[in-house]
Amino acid sequence: MTGFGAAEGRVGTLRVSVELRTVNHRFFNPSIKLPSSLGRWEGEVRELLRQRVARGHVTLFARADRDPETRTAAVVDEERFAGYVTQLRALADRHGLDRTIDVATVLRLPDVLRTEGGADEPEGTAPELLAIVEQATTALDATRREEGARVASVLLDRIATLEAAYARIAERAPARLAEQRERLRTNVRELAAGIAVDEQRVAQELAILADRLDVSEEIDRFRMHVAAFRAALTDGTAEPVGKRLGFLLQEMLREANTTGSKANDAPMLHDVVLVKEELERVREQVENVE
């Protein structure tokens, strides 16, 4: 599910801000962008995200700024500067190049500029950074839950549509069965054309017809699956429910298909088609539910 979370805090003398964004994905797929001063803790950050976010494309972006009061002036390592100049001039003479050397170019070479007070030493600790990431994941979780509640509301409305359709099927089923029985009796009488008919055999055929057309079990199972689906959406547990909802939708579709195969009746078939179409819409939305 989509979500956003942000948090700020201190890591040593650095002021660090962290932003988290997620979009739906079947698996946990992190993308972590840390500044170089924090990059050594990427593994710890990745593990924390894995524990807090079950699945999804997860993008973490962190920015680190030194507080003005803790900033130290940059100084030039003149010994290193002179060494670079000597090497550059030697290379220029060796290869017949202009010996003019730009000061700014030398200053950009590794370790020529440094800050006083040991700025080259690692700043802060991993727990300090992880505490900020933890705060961001808490904010992220809140936004994901808000979206989940909105999706659940939509799904419950669609489930109510399914229930209404199956209620009509359940109401129609007994009348349809009685009509089919009467139709069989009429057909038998017309075919017999006055010849005596074995009523026991007719009763057996009617029983077989009733068993073949009876959808009461399918209706009961469908209602149980709907109840379980609704409970999964509203029980308030923190564990992911997407797979559970997907399984229940498969079972509902199975019952709808069986009902349709038995329902040689226009009104019932109309509602079966409606149920299957609505189940497909629900399935598409459930794919975004964790």
mmCIF file of C-alpha atoms in Angstrom:
data_model
loop_
_atom_site.group_PDB
_atom_site.id
_atom_site.type_symbol
_atom_site.label_atom_id
_atom_site.label_comp_id
_atom_site.label_asym_id
_atom_site.label_seq_id
_atom_site.Cartn_x
_atom_site.Cartn_y
_atom_site.Cartn_z
ATOM 1 C CA MET A 1 0.000 0.000 0.000
ATOM 2 C CA THR A 2 1.186 3.535 -0.636
ATOM 3 C CA GLY A 3 2.435 5.577 2.262
ATOM 4 C CA PHE A 4 4.760 8.356 3.361
ATOM 5 C CA GLY A 5 6.685 8.975 6.559
ATOM 6 C CA ALA A 6 9.364 11.435 7.651
ATOM 7 C CA ALA A 7 11.431 12.116 10.750
ATOM 8 C CA GLU A 8 14.400 14.207 11.865
ATOM 9 C CA GLY A 9 17.044 13.852 14.539
ATOM 10 C CA ARG A 10 20.716 14.056 15.398
ATOM 11 C CA VAL A 11 23.440 11.602 14.496
ATOM 12 C CA GLY A 12 26.507 12.890 16.268
ATOM 13 C CA THR A 13 26.951 16.514 15.178
ATOM 14 C CA LEU A 14 24.808 15.989 12.071
ATOM 15 C CA ARG A 15 21.188 16.981 11.671
ATOM 16 C CA VAL A 16 19.614 14.082 9.749
ATOM 17 C CA SER A 17 16.218 14.013 8.013
ATOM 18 C CA VAL A 18 14.739 10.780 6.673
ATOM 19 C CA GLU A 19 11.874 10.353 4.199
ATOM 20 C CA LEU A 20 10.156 7.032 3.472
ATOM 21 C CA ARG A 21 7.828 6.312 0.571
ATOM 22 C CA THR A 22 6.136 3.025 -0.321
ATOM 23 C CA VAL A 23 4.050 1.748 -3.201
ATOM 24 C CA ASN A 24 2.467 -1.664 -3.617
ATOM 25 C CA HIS A 25 4.628 -4.637 -4.576
ATOM 26 C CA ARG A 26 4.364 -8.371 -3.977
ATOM 27 C CA PHE A 27 7.715 -8.526 -2.187
ATOM 28 C CA PHE A 28 9.931 -6.352 0.013
ATOM 29 C CA ASN A 29 11.940 -4.246 -2.435
ATOM 30 C CA PRO A 30 13.965 -1.482 -0.723
ATOM 31 C CA SER A 31 15.852 1.403 -2.295
ATOM 32 C CA ILE A 32 18.079 3.164 0.261
ATOM 33 C CA LYS A 33 19.824 6.454 -0.463
ATOM 34 C CA LEU A 34 22.105 7.576 2.366
ATOM 35 C CA PRO A 35 24.703 10.369 2.299
ATOM 36 C CA SER A 36 28.307 9.193 2.365
ATOM 37 C CA SER A 37 28.646 10.106 6.042
ATOM 38 C CA LEU A 38 25.922 7.555 6.901
ATOM 39 C CA GLY A 39 26.496 4.976 4.187
ATOM 40 C CA ARG A 40 28.371 2.561 6.442
ATOM 41 C CA TRP A 41 25.081 1.796 8.240
ATOM 42 C CA GLU A 42 23.043 0.890 5.172
ATOM 43 C CA GLY A 43 22.873 -2.780 6.189
ATOM 44 C CA GLU A 44 21.379 -1.952 9.578
ATOM 45 C CA VAL A 45 18.850 0.407 7.978
ATOM 46 C CA ARG A 46 17.845 -2.234 5.420
ATOM 47 C CA GLU A 47 17.260 -4.821 8.156
ATOM 48 C CA LEU A 48 15.123 -2.421 10.188
ATOM 49 C CA LEU A 49 12.967 -1.665 7.129
ATOM 50 C CA ARG A 50 12.604 -5.380 6.412
ATOM 51 C CA GLN A 51 11.292 -5.924 9.930
ATOM 52 C CA ARG A 52 8.852 -2.998 9.820
ATOM 53 C CA VAL A 53 7.548 -3.191 6.226
ATOM 54 C CA ALA A 54 6.235 -6.601 5.160
ATOM 55 C CA ARG A 55 6.227 -5.889 1.429
ATOM 56 C CA GLY A 56 6.225 -3.099 -1.124
ATOM 57 C CA HIS A 57 8.607 -0.859 -3.044
ATOM 58 C CA VAL A 58 10.240 1.061 -0.181
ATOM 59 C CA THR A 59 12.311 4.159 -0.931
ATOM 60 C CA LEU A 60 14.343 5.742 1.865
ATOM 61 C CA PHE A 61 16.095 9.062 1.304
ATOM 62 C CA ALA A 62 18.246 10.636 4.005
ATOM 63 C CA ARG A 63 19.895 14.035 4.125
ATOM 64 C CA ALA A 64 22.609 15.077 6.619
ATOM 65 C CA ASP A 65 23.560 18.650 7.444
ATOM 66 C CA ARG A 66 26.062 19.878 9.978
ATOM 67 C CA ASP A 67 24.602 22.280 12.528
ATOM 68 C CA PRO A 68 26.058 25.803 12.111
ATOM 69 C CA GLU A 69 27.361 25.849 15.679
ATOM 70 C CA THR A 70 29.260 22.601 15.160
ATOM 71 C CA ARG A 71 30.782 23.459 11.805
ATOM 72 C CA THR A 72 34.540 23.899 11.739
ATOM 73 C CA ALA A 73 36.584 25.885 9.271
ATOM 74 C CA ALA A 74 38.189 24.025 6.415
ATOM 75 C CA VAL A 75 41.990 24.102 6.366
ATOM 76 C CA VAL A 76 44.438 23.159 3.656
ATOM 77 C CA ASP A 77 46.850 20.327 4.216
ATOM 78 C CA GLU A 78 49.793 22.217 2.738
ATOM 79 C CA GLU A 79 52.126 19.256 2.781
ATOM 80 C CA ARG A 80 49.656 17.208 0.750
ATOM 81 C CA PHE A 81 48.955 20.234 -1.482
ATOM 82 C CA ALA A 82 52.684 20.646 -2.219
ATOM 83 C CA GLY A 83 53.019 16.956 -2.966
ATOM 84 C CA TYR A 84 50.220 17.105 -5.537
ATOM 85 C CA VAL A 85 51.759 20.199 -7.172
ATOM 86 C CA THR A 86 55.144 18.488 -7.472
ATOM 87 C CA GLN A 87 53.605 15.397 -9.040
ATOM 88 C CA LEU A 88 51.492 17.438 -11.469
ATOM 89 C CA ARG A 89 54.470 19.524 -12.638
ATOM 90 C CA ALA A 90 56.562 16.414 -13.091
ATOM 91 C CA LEU A 91 53.832 14.873 -15.216
ATOM 92 C CA ALA A 92 53.507 18.083 -17.261
ATOM 93 C CA ASP A 93 57.281 18.142 -17.973
ATOM 94 C CA ARG A 94 57.311 14.451 -18.820
ATOM 95 C CA HIS A 95 54.484 14.772 -21.319
ATOM 96 C CA GLY A 96 55.216 18.221 -22.687
ATOM 97 C CA LEU A 97 52.152 19.917 -21.168
ATOM 98 C CA ASP A 98 51.565 23.413 -19.843
ATOM 99 C CA ARG A 99 52.986 23.652 -16.308
ATOM 100 C CA THR A 100 50.251 26.096 -15.222
ATOM 101 C CA ILE A 101 48.358 24.574 -12.345
ATOM 102 C CA ASP A 102 44.975 25.844 -11.175
ATOM 103 C CA VAL A 103 44.761 26.132 -7.355
ATOM 104 C CA ALA A 104 41.062 25.139 -7.318
ATOM 105 C CA THR A 105 41.916 21.932 -9.170
ATOM 106 C CA VAL A 106 44.479 20.952 -6.561
ATOM 107 C CA LEU A 107 42.105 21.772 -3.707
ATOM 108 C CA ARG A 108 39.591 19.288 -5.135
ATOM 109 C CA LEU A 109 42.080 16.429 -4.992
ATOM 110 C CA PRO A 110 41.616 13.848 -2.212
ATOM 111 C CA ASP A 111 42.378 14.900 1.356
ATOM 112 C CA VAL A 112 43.795 18.340 0.474
ATOM 113 C CA LEU A 113 40.995 20.064 2.392
ATOM 114 C CA ARG A 114 40.085 18.909 5.870
ATOM 115 C CA THR A 115 38.158 20.293 8.785
ATOM 116 C CA GLU A 116 39.616 21.016 12.166
ATOM 117 C CA GLY A 117 38.609 18.931 15.117
ATOM 118 C CA GLY A 118 38.809 15.487 13.534
ATOM 119 C CA ALA A 119 35.948 15.778 11.029
ATOM 120 C CA ASP A 120 37.419 12.861 9.152
ATOM 121 C CA GLU A 121 36.441 10.611 12.039
ATOM 122 C CA PRO A 122 33.066 8.825 11.888
ATOM 123 C CA GLU A 123 30.276 10.877 13.475
ATOM 124 C CA GLY A 124 27.434 9.495 15.560
ATOM 125 C CA THR A 125 26.328 5.906 15.947
ATOM 126 C CA ALA A 126 24.104 3.422 14.145
ATOM 127 C CA PRO A 127 21.464 3.429 16.952
ATOM 128 C CA GLU A 128 21.068 7.199 16.536
ATOM 129 C CA LEU A 129 20.330 6.793 12.825
ATOM 130 C CA LEU A 130 18.077 3.774 13.361
ATOM 131 C CA ALA A 131 16.027 5.707 15.922
ATOM 132 C CA ILE A 132 15.232 8.313 13.256
ATOM 133 C CA VAL A 133 14.378 5.632 10.698
ATOM 134 C CA GLU A 134 12.140 3.977 13.305
ATOM 135 C CA GLN A 135 10.232 7.242 13.777
ATOM 136 C CA ALA A 136 9.806 7.540 9.992
ATOM 137 C CA THR A 137 8.459 3.986 9.742
ATOM 138 C CA THR A 138 5.940 4.760 12.504
ATOM 139 C CA ALA A 139 4.687 7.745 10.513
ATOM 140 C CA LEU A 140 4.682 5.628 7.368
ATOM 141 C CA ASP A 141 2.641 2.920 9.074
ATOM 142 C CA ALA A 142 0.037 5.495 10.134
ATOM 143 C CA THR A 143 -0.515 6.694 6.562
ATOM 144 C CA ARG A 144 -0.670 3.122 5.268
ATOM 145 C CA ARG A 145 -3.291 2.261 7.877
ATOM 146 C CA GLU A 146 -5.348 5.309 6.895
ATOM 147 C CA GLU A 147 -5.307 4.197 3.266
ATOM 148 C CA GLY A 148 -6.090 0.635 4.344
ATOM 149 C CA ALA A 149 -9.180 1.871 6.179
ATOM 150 C CA ARG A 150 -10.376 3.656 3.043
ATOM 151 C CA VAL A 151 -9.795 0.559 0.906
ATOM 152 C CA ALA A 152 -11.574 -1.612 3.479
ATOM 153 C CA SER A 153 -14.612 0.674 3.335
ATOM 154 C CA VAL A 154 -14.787 0.300 -0.445
ATOM 155 C CA LEU A 155 -14.357 -3.479 -0.204
ATOM 156 C CA LEU A 156 -17.125 -3.765 2.371
ATOM 157 C CA ASP A 157 -19.477 -1.864 0.056
ATOM 158 C CA ARG A 158 -18.680 -4.280 -2.755
ATOM 159 C CA ILE A 159 -19.134 -7.255 -0.445
ATOM 160 C CA ALA A 160 -22.574 -5.902 0.440
ATOM 161 C CA THR A 161 -23.398 -5.933 -3.286
ATOM 162 C CA LEU A 162 -22.324 -9.592 -3.475
ATOM 163 C CA GLU A 163 -24.472 -10.468 -0.468
ATOM 164 C CA ALA A 164 -27.502 -8.768 -1.994
ATOM 165 C CA ALA A 165 -27.049 -10.694 -5.244
ATOM 166 C CA TYR A 166 -26.763 -14.026 -3.420
ATOM 167 C CA ALA A 167 -29.773 -13.153 -1.295
ATOM 168 C CA ARG A 168 -31.782 -12.833 -4.518
ATOM 169 C CA ILE A 169 -30.382 -16.151 -5.717
ATOM 170 C CA ALA A 170 -31.382 -17.800 -2.435
ATOM 171 C CA GLU A 171 -34.863 -16.313 -2.672
ATOM 172 C CA ARG A 172 -35.302 -17.413 -6.271
ATOM 173 C CA ALA A 173 -33.884 -20.956 -5.859
ATOM 174 C CA PRO A 174 -36.961 -22.674 -4.274
ATOM 175 C CA ALA A 175 -39.384 -21.183 -6.822
ATOM 176 C CA ARG A 176 -37.065 -22.152 -9.674
ATOM 177 C CA LEU A 177 -36.909 -25.732 -8.348
ATOM 178 C CA ALA A 178 -40.710 -25.944 -8.093
ATOM 179 C CA GLU A 179 -41.039 -24.621 -11.645
ATOM 180 C CA GLN A 180 -38.595 -27.223 -12.957
ATOM 181 C CA ARG A 181 -40.458 -30.015 -11.187
ATOM 182 C CA GLU A 182 -43.782 -28.900 -12.651
ATOM 183 C CA ARG A 183 -42.202 -28.616 -16.081
ATOM 184 C CA LEU A 184 -40.906 -32.197 -15.822
ATOM 185 C CA ARG A 185 -44.329 -33.468 -14.787
ATOM 186 C CA THR A 186 -45.949 -31.645 -17.700
ATOM 187 C CA ASN A 187 -43.419 -33.023 -20.168
ATOM 188 C CA VAL A 188 -43.976 -36.565 -18.880
ATOM 189 C CA ARG A 189 -47.740 -36.256 -19.216
ATOM 190 C CA GLU A 190 -47.445 -34.892 -22.746
ATOM 191 C CA LEU A 191 -45.063 -37.634 -23.801
ATOM 192 C CA ALA A 192 -47.194 -40.359 -22.209
ATOM 193 C CA ALA A 193 -50.272 -39.162 -24.128
ATOM 194 C CA GLY A 194 -52.720 -41.013 -21.878
ATOM 195 C CA ILE A 195 -50.491 -44.022 -21.209
ATOM 196 C CA ALA A 196 -50.173 -44.968 -17.538
ATOM 197 C CA VAL A 197 -47.016 -43.613 -15.991
ATOM 198 C CA ASP A 198 -45.020 -45.168 -13.189
ATOM 199 C CA GLU A 199 -45.380 -42.503 -10.522
ATOM 200 C CA GLN A 200 -42.543 -43.979 -8.492
ATOM 201 C CA ARG A 201 -40.195 -43.581 -11.427
ATOM 202 C CA VAL A 202 -41.375 -40.001 -11.915
ATOM 203 C CA ALA A 203 -40.731 -39.326 -8.229
ATOM 204 C CA GLN A 204 -37.191 -40.699 -8.614
ATOM 205 C CA GLU A 205 -36.517 -38.452 -11.600
ATOM 206 C CA LEU A 206 -37.861 -35.478 -9.681
ATOM 207 C CA ALA A 207 -35.528 -36.285 -6.797
ATOM 208 C CA ILE A 208 -32.562 -36.517 -9.163
ATOM 209 C CA LEU A 209 -33.555 -33.211 -10.773
ATOM 210 C CA ALA A 210 -33.875 -31.539 -7.383
ATOM 211 C CA ASP A 211 -30.422 -32.747 -6.347
ATOM 212 C CA ARG A 212 -28.887 -31.582 -9.617
ATOM 213 C CA LEU A 213 -30.435 -28.114 -9.410
ATOM 214 C CA ASP A 214 -30.123 -27.537 -5.677
ATOM 215 C CA VAL A 215 -27.737 -24.659 -4.864
ATOM 216 C CA SER A 216 -28.383 -24.408 -1.126
ATOM 217 C CA GLU A 217 -24.902 -25.724 -0.233
ATOM 218 C CA GLU A 218 -23.238 -23.253 -2.585
ATOM 219 C CA ILE A 219 -25.273 -20.421 -1.071
ATOM 220 C CA ASP A 220 -24.325 -21.437 2.480
ATOM 221 C CA ARG A 221 -20.625 -21.741 1.652
ATOM 222 C CA PHE A 222 -20.641 -18.403 -0.182
ATOM 223 C CA ARG A 223 -22.169 -16.714 2.858
ATOM 224 C CA MET A 224 -19.529 -18.259 5.130
ATOM 225 C CA HIS A 225 -16.747 -16.989 2.871
ATOM 226 C CA VAL A 226 -18.284 -13.507 2.854
ATOM 227 C CA ALA A 227 -18.468 -13.530 6.666
ATOM 228 C CA ALA A 228 -14.799 -14.578 6.870
ATOM 229 C CA PHE A 229 -13.851 -11.870 4.354
ATOM 230 C CA ARG A 230 -15.617 -9.200 6.381
ATOM 231 C CA ALA A 231 -14.004 -10.442 9.604
ATOM 232 C CA ALA A 232 -10.530 -10.309 8.021
ATOM 233 C CA LEU A 233 -11.089 -6.664 7.102
ATOM 234 C CA THR A 234 -12.444 -5.581 10.472
ATOM 235 C CA ASP A 235 -10.690 -7.696 13.109
ATOM 236 C CA GLY A 236 -8.041 -5.012 13.632
ATOM 237 C CA THR A 237 -5.043 -7.348 13.736
ATOM 238 C CA ALA A 238 -1.700 -6.054 12.542
ATOM 239 C CA GLU A 239 -0.776 -9.094 10.466
ATOM 240 C CA PRO A 240 -1.036 -8.878 6.661
ATOM 241 C CA VAL A 241 -4.433 -9.970 5.328
ATOM 242 C CA GLY A 242 -3.920 -9.745 1.568
ATOM 243 C CA LYS A 243 -3.259 -13.464 1.058
ATOM 244 C CA ARG A 244 -6.183 -14.427 3.270
ATOM 245 C CA LEU A 245 -8.532 -12.165 1.309
ATOM 246 C CA GLY A 246 -7.224 -13.540 -1.975
ATOM 247 C CA PHE A 247 -7.911 -17.109 -0.853
ATOM 248 C CA LEU A 248 -11.465 -16.245 0.210
ATOM 249 C CA LEU A 249 -12.123 -14.561 -3.129
ATOM 250 C CA GLN A 250 -11.012 -17.724 -4.932
ATOM 251 C CA GLU A 251 -13.434 -19.774 -2.846
ATOM 252 C CA MET A 252 -16.284 -17.327 -3.523
ATOM 253 C CA LEU A 253 -15.575 -17.514 -7.243
ATOM 254 C CA ARG A 254 -15.616 -21.314 -7.044
ATOM 255 C CA GLU A 255 -19.082 -21.244 -5.445
ATOM 256 C CA ALA A 256 -20.312 -18.694 -8.001
ATOM 257 C CA ASN A 257 -19.140 -20.905 -10.878
ATOM 258 C CA THR A 258 -20.871 -23.964 -9.400
ATOM 259 C CA THR A 259 -24.049 -21.977 -8.818
ATOM 260 C CA GLY A 260 -23.969 -20.776 -12.413
ATOM 261 C CA SER A 261 -23.525 -24.317 -13.744
ATOM 262 C CA LYS A 262 -26.664 -25.418 -11.855
ATOM 263 C CA ALA A 263 -28.775 -22.321 -12.422
ATOM 264 C CA ASN A 264 -30.481 -22.857 -15.780
ATOM 265 C CA ASP A 265 -32.622 -19.876 -14.891
ATOM 266 C CA ALA A 266 -32.323 -16.363 -16.372
ATOM 267 C CA PRO A 267 -32.796 -14.323 -13.145
ATOM 268 C CA MET A 268 -30.333 -16.481 -11.215
ATOM 269 C CA LEU A 269 -27.780 -16.454 -14.023
ATOM 270 C CA HIS A 270 -28.037 -12.668 -14.190
ATOM 271 C CA ASP A 271 -27.078 -12.417 -10.532
ATOM 272 C CA VAL A 272 -24.308 -15.005 -10.911
ATOM 273 C CA VAL A 273 -22.746 -12.914 -13.691
ATOM 274 C CA LEU A 274 -23.048 -9.805 -11.510
ATOM 275 C CA VAL A 275 -21.332 -11.630 -8.627
ATOM 276 C CA LYS A 276 -18.429 -12.771 -10.810
ATOM 277 C CA GLU A 277 -17.916 -9.287 -12.224
ATOM 278 C CA GLU A 278 -17.941 -7.783 -8.740
ATOM 279 C CA LEU A 279 -15.508 -10.425 -7.483
ATOM 280 C CA GLU A 280 -13.070 -9.416 -10.215
ATOM 281 C CA ARG A 281 -13.281 -5.776 -9.124
ATOM 282 C CA VAL A 282 -12.691 -6.790 -5.515
ATOM 283 C CA ARG A 283 -9.716 -8.949 -6.539
ATOM 284 C CA GLU A 284 -8.040 -5.983 -8.255
ATOM 285 C CA GLN A 285 -8.372 -3.914 -5.092
ATOM 286 C CA VAL A 286 -7.261 -6.720 -2.795
ATOM 287 C CA GLU A 287 -3.961 -6.905 -4.704
ATOM 288 C CA ASN A 288 -3.138 -3.528 -3.092
ATOM 289 C CA VAL A 289 -3.904 -4.744 0.409
ATOM 290 C CA GLU A 290 -1.057 -5.913 2.602
#
